[in-house]
Amino acid sequence: MASRNCSGAEMPIRLSRIGLVATIGLWLALVAFGNITDYGSNLVFVQHVLAMDSIFPDASIRYRAIHAPLLQHAAYVLIIAAETLAAVLCGLGAWRMWRARHSSATLFHRTKRLAVTGLSIGVLLWLGGFMAIGGEWFGMWMSSQWNGLASAFRFVVVLLLALVYLGQRDDELGH
């Protein structure tokens, strides 16, 4: 029943969703903070992936490499901006969900929008940016030293599972 307020049975599920989104927001904020405060460490990673200098020596895709430092910095800044935006949206989404935790299922579900957007930006960054573009276009999978696919996969799995869990309505859980 979408119009009633939250019953006691639904509260633990709502609190777990709020906690999950808040924790992911914290995680993404720490990732962005680390990249901002230790800019050079991960810039080196981005530069090597874009320069394609550690892929198989006989790979015929080297023409895709980006060697221009300005473009490498721009790509890294875009990554940091996406991480930051995802973190902020997850944090704000968790806050909105917290404020609506006693509301009807319909209202509580509506408050998830910012969190869903933040999680989606994260998926787009790590699946689209790291796995598709970095992994496939720039051949990151060929590098033994500059291969971030396992880490990107971990991000994608956590974010997608959170999206699935968050996307359920209270009434879909049998309450």
PDB file of N, CA and C in Angstrom, residues 46-111:
ATOM      1  N   VAL A  46      46.798   7.182 -15.310  1.00  0.00           N
ATOM      2  CA  VAL A  46      46.022   7.670 -16.459  1.00  0.00           C
ATOM      3  C   VAL A  46      46.948   7.936 -17.641  1.00  0.00           C
ATOM      4  N   GLN A  47      48.092   8.535 -17.390  1.00  0.00           N
ATOM      5  CA  GLN A  47      49.037   8.833 -18.474  1.00  0.00           C
ATOM      6  C   GLN A  47      49.519   7.555 -19.163  1.00  0.00           C
ATOM      7  N   HIS A  48      49.846   6.550 -18.390  1.00  0.00           N
ATOM      8  CA  HIS A  48      50.331   5.298 -18.993  1.00  0.00           C
ATOM      9  C   HIS A  48      49.224   4.587 -19.786  1.00  0.00           C
ATOM     10  N   VAL A  49      48.009   4.576 -19.243  1.00  0.00           N
ATOM     11  CA  VAL A  49      46.902   3.939 -19.968  1.00  0.00           C
ATOM     12  C   VAL A  49      46.657   4.676 -21.281  1.00  0.00           C
ATOM     13  N   LEU A  50      46.582   6.005 -21.225  1.00  0.00           N
ATOM     14  CA  LEU A  50      46.299   6.774 -22.438  1.00  0.00           C
ATOM     15  C   LEU A  50      47.459   6.723 -23.434  1.00  0.00           C
ATOM     16  N   ALA A  51      48.685   6.679 -22.940  1.00  0.00           N
ATOM     17  CA  ALA A  51      49.854   6.610 -23.833  1.00  0.00           C
ATOM     18  C   ALA A  51      50.043   5.211 -24.418  1.00  0.00           C
ATOM     19  N   MET A  52      49.385   4.228 -23.805  1.00  0.00           N
ATOM     20  CA  MET A  52      49.450   2.845 -24.289  1.00  0.00           C
ATOM     21  C   MET A  52      50.893   2.357 -24.388  1.00  0.00           C
ATOM     22  N   ASP A  53      51.722   2.794 -23.445  1.00  0.00           N
ATOM     23  CA  ASP A  53      53.150   2.473 -23.507  1.00  0.00           C
ATOM     24  C   ASP A  53      53.511   1.142 -22.852  1.00  0.00           C
ATOM     25  N   SER A  54      52.513   0.448 -22.299  1.00  0.00           N
ATOM     26  CA  SER A  54      52.828  -0.836 -21.671  1.00  0.00           C
ATOM     27  C   SER A  54      51.939  -1.963 -22.204  1.00  0.00           C
ATOM     28  N   ILE A  55      51.317  -1.721 -23.364  1.00  0.00           N
ATOM     29  CA  ILE A  55      50.524  -2.800 -23.973  1.00  0.00           C
ATOM     30  C   ILE A  55      51.463  -3.696 -24.781  1.00  0.00           C
ATOM     31  N   PHE A  56      50.937  -4.779 -25.302  1.00  0.00           N
ATOM     32  CA  PHE A  56      51.764  -5.717 -26.062  1.00  0.00           C
ATOM     33  C   PHE A  56      52.553  -4.974 -27.142  1.00  0.00           C
ATOM     34  N   PRO A  57      53.838  -5.279 -27.290  1.00  0.00           N
ATOM     35  CA  PRO A  57      54.692  -4.557 -28.253  1.00  0.00           C
ATOM     36  C   PRO A  57      54.191  -4.628 -29.699  1.00  0.00           C
ATOM     37  N   ASP A  58      53.560  -5.725 -30.070  1.00  0.00           N
ATOM     38  CA  ASP A  58      53.117  -5.865 -31.453  1.00  0.00           C
ATOM     39  C   ASP A  58      51.641  -5.496 -31.647  1.00  0.00           C
ATOM     40  N   ALA A  59      51.011  -4.871 -30.655  1.00  0.00           N
ATOM     41  CA  ALA A  59      49.594  -4.492 -30.770  1.00  0.00           C
ATOM     42  C   ALA A  59      49.430  -3.443 -31.875  1.00  0.00           C
ATOM     43  N   SER A  60      48.448  -3.654 -32.706  1.00  0.00           N
ATOM     44  CA  SER A  60      48.232  -2.739 -33.835  1.00  0.00           C
ATOM     45  C   SER A  60      47.286  -1.591 -33.494  1.00  0.00           C
ATOM     46  N   ILE A  61      46.935  -1.437 -32.219  1.00  0.00           N
ATOM     47  CA  ILE A  61      45.992  -0.367 -31.836  1.00  0.00           C
ATOM     48  C   ILE A  61      46.701   0.849 -31.249  1.00  0.00           C
ATOM     49  N   ARG A  62      48.004   0.892 -31.331  1.00  0.00           N
ATOM     50  CA  ARG A  62      48.768   1.999 -30.739  1.00  0.00           C
ATOM     51  C   ARG A  62      48.425   3.359 -31.334  1.00  0.00           C
ATOM     52  N   TYR A  63      47.825   3.387 -32.491  1.00  0.00           N
ATOM     53  CA  TYR A  63      47.447   4.666 -33.113  1.00  0.00           C
ATOM     54  C   TYR A  63      46.419   5.414 -32.254  1.00  0.00           C
ATOM     55  N   ARG A  64      45.773   4.725 -31.328  1.00  0.00           N
ATOM     56  CA  ARG A  64      44.760   5.333 -30.463  1.00  0.00           C
ATOM     57  C   ARG A  64      45.367   6.104 -29.295  1.00  0.00           C
ATOM     58  N   ALA A  65      46.641   5.972 -29.086  1.00  0.00           N
ATOM     59  CA  ALA A  65      47.305   6.552 -27.915  1.00  0.00           C
ATOM     60  C   ALA A  65      47.158   8.077 -27.877  1.00  0.00           C
ATOM     61  N   ILE A  66      47.081   8.578 -26.655  1.00  0.00           N
ATOM     62  CA  ILE A  66      47.047  10.022 -26.415  1.00  0.00           C
ATOM     63  C   ILE A  66      48.301  10.368 -25.617  1.00  0.00           C
ATOM     64  N   HIS A  67      49.172  11.166 -26.234  1.00  0.00           N
ATOM     65  CA  HIS A  67      50.428  11.535 -25.597  1.00  0.00           C
ATOM     66  C   HIS A  67      50.420  12.980 -25.098  1.00  0.00           C
ATOM     67  N   ALA A  68      49.451  13.763 -25.505  1.00  0.00           N
ATOM     68  CA  ALA A  68      49.404  15.173 -25.128  1.00  0.00           C
ATOM     69  C   ALA A  68      49.108  15.316 -23.637  1.00  0.00           C
ATOM     70  N   PRO A  69      50.030  15.903 -22.876  1.00  0.00           N
ATOM     71  CA  PRO A  69      49.821  16.057 -21.434  1.00  0.00           C
ATOM     72  C   PRO A  69      48.531  16.815 -21.092  1.00  0.00           C
ATOM     73  N   LEU A  70      48.186  17.807 -21.883  1.00  0.00           N
ATOM     74  CA  LEU A  70      46.966  18.568 -21.609  1.00  0.00           C
ATOM     75  C   LEU A  70      45.726  17.664 -21.680  1.00  0.00           C
ATOM     76  N   LEU A  71      45.682  16.798 -22.679  1.00  0.00           N
ATOM     77  CA  LEU A  71      44.559  15.871 -22.813  1.00  0.00           C
ATOM     78  C   LEU A  71      44.561  14.810 -21.714  1.00  0.00           C
ATOM     79  N   GLN A  72      45.741  14.386 -21.304  1.00  0.00           N
ATOM     80  CA  GLN A  72      45.840  13.420 -20.210  1.00  0.00           C
ATOM     81  C   GLN A  72      45.338  14.033 -18.903  1.00  0.00           C
ATOM     82  N   HIS A  73      45.747  15.284 -18.648  1.00  0.00           N
ATOM     83  CA  HIS A  73      45.254  15.988 -17.459  1.00  0.00           C
ATOM     84  C   HIS A  73      43.745  16.203 -17.544  1.00  0.00           C
ATOM     85  N   ALA A  74      43.259  16.552 -18.710  1.00  0.00           N
ATOM     86  CA  ALA A  74      41.815  16.771 -18.880  1.00  0.00           C
ATOM     87  C   ALA A  74      41.028  15.490 -18.599  1.00  0.00           C
ATOM     88  N   ALA A  75      41.538  14.365 -19.085  1.00  0.00           N
ATOM     89  CA  ALA A  75      40.870  13.088 -18.822  1.00  0.00           C
ATOM     90  C   ALA A  75      40.853  12.791 -17.328  1.00  0.00           C
ATOM     91  N   TYR A  76      41.966  13.044 -16.653  1.00  0.00           N
ATOM     92  CA  TYR A  76      42.053  12.780 -15.214  1.00  0.00           C
ATOM     93  C   TYR A  76      41.122  13.706 -14.422  1.00  0.00           C
ATOM     94  N   VAL A  77      41.081  14.959 -14.802  1.00  0.00           N
ATOM     95  CA  VAL A  77      40.175  15.914 -14.138  1.00  0.00           C
ATOM     96  C   VAL A  77      38.725  15.495 -14.352  1.00  0.00           C
ATOM     97  N   LEU A  78      38.398  15.011 -15.525  1.00  0.00           N
ATOM     98  CA  LEU A  78      37.045  14.521 -15.797  1.00  0.00           C
ATOM     99  C   LEU A  78      36.720  13.313 -14.909  1.00  0.00           C
ATOM    100  N   ILE A  79      37.673  12.430 -14.726  1.00  0.00           N
ATOM    101  CA  ILE A  79      37.482  11.276 -13.841  1.00  0.00           C
ATOM    102  C   ILE A  79      37.212  11.755 -12.413  1.00  0.00           C
ATOM    103  N   ILE A  80      38.037  12.675 -11.933  1.00  0.00           N
ATOM    104  CA  ILE A  80      37.866  13.190 -10.571  1.00  0.00           C
ATOM    105  C   ILE A  80      36.527  13.907 -10.429  1.00  0.00           C
ATOM    106  N   ALA A  81      36.132  14.660 -11.438  1.00  0.00           N
ATOM    107  CA  ALA A  81      34.851  15.360 -11.391  1.00  0.00           C
ATOM    108  C   ALA A  81      33.686  14.365 -11.315  1.00  0.00           C
ATOM    109  N   ALA A  82      33.768  13.290 -12.083  1.00  0.00           N
ATOM    110  CA  ALA A  82      32.712  12.275 -12.058  1.00  0.00           C
ATOM    111  C   ALA A  82      32.675  11.573 -10.709  1.00  0.00           C
ATOM    112  N   GLU A  83      33.834  11.249 -10.156  1.00  0.00           N
ATOM    113  CA  GLU A  83      33.887  10.627  -8.824  1.00  0.00           C
ATOM    114  C   GLU A  83      33.267  11.543  -7.774  1.00  0.00           C
ATOM    115  N   THR A  84      33.619  12.819  -7.842  1.00  0.00           N
ATOM    116  CA  THR A  84      33.114  13.800  -6.878  1.00  0.00           C
ATOM    117  C   THR A  84      31.615  13.971  -7.012  1.00  0.00           C
ATOM    118  N   LEU A  85      31.135  14.090  -8.232  1.00  0.00           N
ATOM    119  CA  LEU A  85      29.702  14.247  -8.457  1.00  0.00           C
ATOM    120  C   LEU A  85      28.937  13.027  -7.957  1.00  0.00           C
ATOM    121  N   ALA A  86      29.433  11.840  -8.257  1.00  0.00           N
ATOM    122  CA  ALA A  86      28.780  10.614  -7.786  1.00  0.00           C
ATOM    123  C   ALA A  86      28.739  10.578  -6.260  1.00  0.00           C
ATOM    124  N   ALA A  87      29.833  10.961  -5.617  1.00  0.00           N
ATOM    125  CA  ALA A  87      29.894  10.967  -4.149  1.00  0.00           C
ATOM    126  C   ALA A  87      28.898  11.957  -3.563  1.00  0.00           C
ATOM    127  N   VAL A  88      28.861  13.156  -4.112  1.00  0.00           N
ATOM    128  CA  VAL A  88      27.949  14.191  -3.608  1.00  0.00           C
ATOM    129  C   VAL A  88      26.495  13.762  -3.791  1.00  0.00           C
ATOM    130  N   LEU A  89      26.171  13.221  -4.952  1.00  0.00           N
ATOM    131  CA  LEU A  89      24.795  12.791  -5.201  1.00  0.00           C
ATOM    132  C   LEU A  89      24.398  11.628  -4.294  1.00  0.00           C
ATOM    133  N   CYS A  90      25.303  10.712  -4.042  1.00  0.00           N
ATOM    134  CA  CYS A  90      25.004   9.617  -3.102  1.00  0.00           C
ATOM    135  C   CYS A  90      24.805  10.171  -1.692  1.00  0.00           C
ATOM    136  N   GLY A  91      25.655  11.089  -1.291  1.00  0.00           N
ATOM    137  CA  GLY A  91      25.517  11.693   0.030  1.00  0.00           C
ATOM    138  C   GLY A  91      24.212  12.447   0.183  1.00  0.00           C
ATOM    139  N   LEU A  92      23.883  13.264  -0.800  1.00  0.00           N
ATOM    140  CA  LEU A  92      22.615  13.994  -0.758  1.00  0.00           C
ATOM    141  C   LEU A  92      21.424  13.045  -0.837  1.00  0.00           C
ATOM    142  N   GLY A  93      21.562  12.006  -1.641  1.00  0.00           N
ATOM    143  CA  GLY A  93      20.494  11.015  -1.749  1.00  0.00           C
ATOM    144  C   GLY A  93      20.256  10.311  -0.428  1.00  0.00           C
ATOM    145  N   ALA A  94      21.339   9.943   0.257  1.00  0.00           N
ATOM    146  CA  ALA A  94      21.207   9.296   1.570  1.00  0.00           C
ATOM    147  C   ALA A  94      20.527  10.241   2.555  1.00  0.00           C
ATOM    148  N   TRP A  95      20.903  11.517   2.496  1.00  0.00           N
ATOM    149  CA  TRP A  95      20.292  12.507   3.394  1.00  0.00           C
ATOM    150  C   TRP A  95      18.791  12.639   3.112  1.00  0.00           C
ATOM    151  N   ARG A  96      18.412  12.719   1.866  1.00  0.00           N
ATOM    152  CA  ARG A  96      16.982  12.815   1.516  1.00  0.00           C
ATOM    153  C   ARG A  96      16.230  11.555   1.937  1.00  0.00           C
ATOM    154  N   MET A  97      16.841  10.419   1.737  1.00  0.00           N
ATOM    155  CA  MET A  97      16.208   9.168   2.152  1.00  0.00           C
ATOM    156  C   MET A  97      16.046   9.138   3.677  1.00  0.00           C
ATOM    157  N   TRP A  98      17.059   9.588   4.387  1.00  0.00           N
ATOM    158  CA  TRP A  98      16.995   9.634   5.848  1.00  0.00           C
ATOM    159  C   TRP A  98      15.822  10.505   6.311  1.00  0.00           C
ATOM    160  N   ARG A  99      15.698  11.673   5.672  1.00  0.00           N
ATOM    161  CA  ARG A  99      14.617  12.585   6.059  1.00  0.00           C
ATOM    162  C   ARG A  99      13.241  12.003   5.765  1.00  0.00           C
ATOM    163  N   ALA A 100      13.145  11.108   4.786  1.00  0.00           N
ATOM    164  CA  ALA A 100      11.856  10.526   4.384  1.00  0.00           C
ATOM    165  C   ALA A 100      11.668   9.107   4.926  1.00  0.00           C
ATOM    166  N   ARG A 101      12.492   8.691   5.857  1.00  0.00           N
ATOM    167  CA  ARG A 101      12.467   7.292   6.305  1.00  0.00           C
ATOM    168  C   ARG A 101      11.132   6.883   6.937  1.00  0.00           C
ATOM    169  N   HIS A 102      10.367   7.829   7.462  1.00  0.00           N
ATOM    170  CA  HIS A 102       9.077   7.511   8.082  1.00  0.00           C
ATOM    171  C   HIS A 102       7.908   7.747   7.123  1.00  0.00           C
ATOM    172  N   SER A 103       8.194   8.142   5.892  1.00  0.00           N
ATOM    173  CA  SER A 103       7.159   8.497   4.924  1.00  0.00           C
ATOM    174  C   SER A 103       6.578   7.264   4.243  1.00  0.00           C
ATOM    175  N   SER A 104       5.616   7.516   3.376  1.00  0.00           N
ATOM    176  CA  SER A 104       4.992   6.432   2.606  1.00  0.00           C
ATOM    177  C   SER A 104       6.018   5.792   1.667  1.00  0.00           C
ATOM    178  N   ALA A 105       5.698   4.603   1.201  1.00  0.00           N
ATOM    179  CA  ALA A 105       6.586   3.893   0.272  1.00  0.00           C
ATOM    180  C   ALA A 105       6.809   4.705  -0.990  1.00  0.00           C
ATOM    181  N   THR A 106       5.762   5.343  -1.474  1.00  0.00           N
ATOM    182  CA  THR A 106       5.873   6.140  -2.702  1.00  0.00           C
ATOM    183  C   THR A 106       6.822   7.315  -2.503  1.00  0.00           C
ATOM    184  N   LEU A 107       6.655   8.040  -1.419  1.00  0.00           N
ATOM    185  CA  LEU A 107       7.518   9.192  -1.163  1.00  0.00           C
ATOM    186  C   LEU A 107       8.959   8.742  -0.913  1.00  0.00           C
ATOM    187  N   PHE A 108       9.134   7.702  -0.122  1.00  0.00           N
ATOM    188  CA  PHE A 108      10.488   7.216   0.140  1.00  0.00           C
ATOM    189  C   PHE A 108      11.160   6.789  -1.163  1.00  0.00           C
ATOM    190  N   HIS A 109      10.434   6.100  -2.001  1.00  0.00           N
ATOM    191  CA  HIS A 109      10.992   5.651  -3.287  1.00  0.00           C
ATOM    192  C   HIS A 109      11.416   6.852  -4.137  1.00  0.00           C
ATOM    193  N   ARG A 110      10.626   7.920  -4.130  1.00  0.00           N
ATOM    194  CA  ARG A 110      10.955   9.129  -4.901  1.00  0.00           C
ATOM    195  C   ARG A 110      12.243   9.776  -4.411  1.00  0.00           C
ATOM    196  N   THR A 111      12.498   9.674  -3.099  1.00  0.00           N
ATOM    197  CA  THR A 111      13.691  10.331  -2.551  1.00  0.00           C
ATOM    198  C   THR A 111      14.983   9.626  -2.954  1.00  0.00           C
TER     199      THR A 111
END
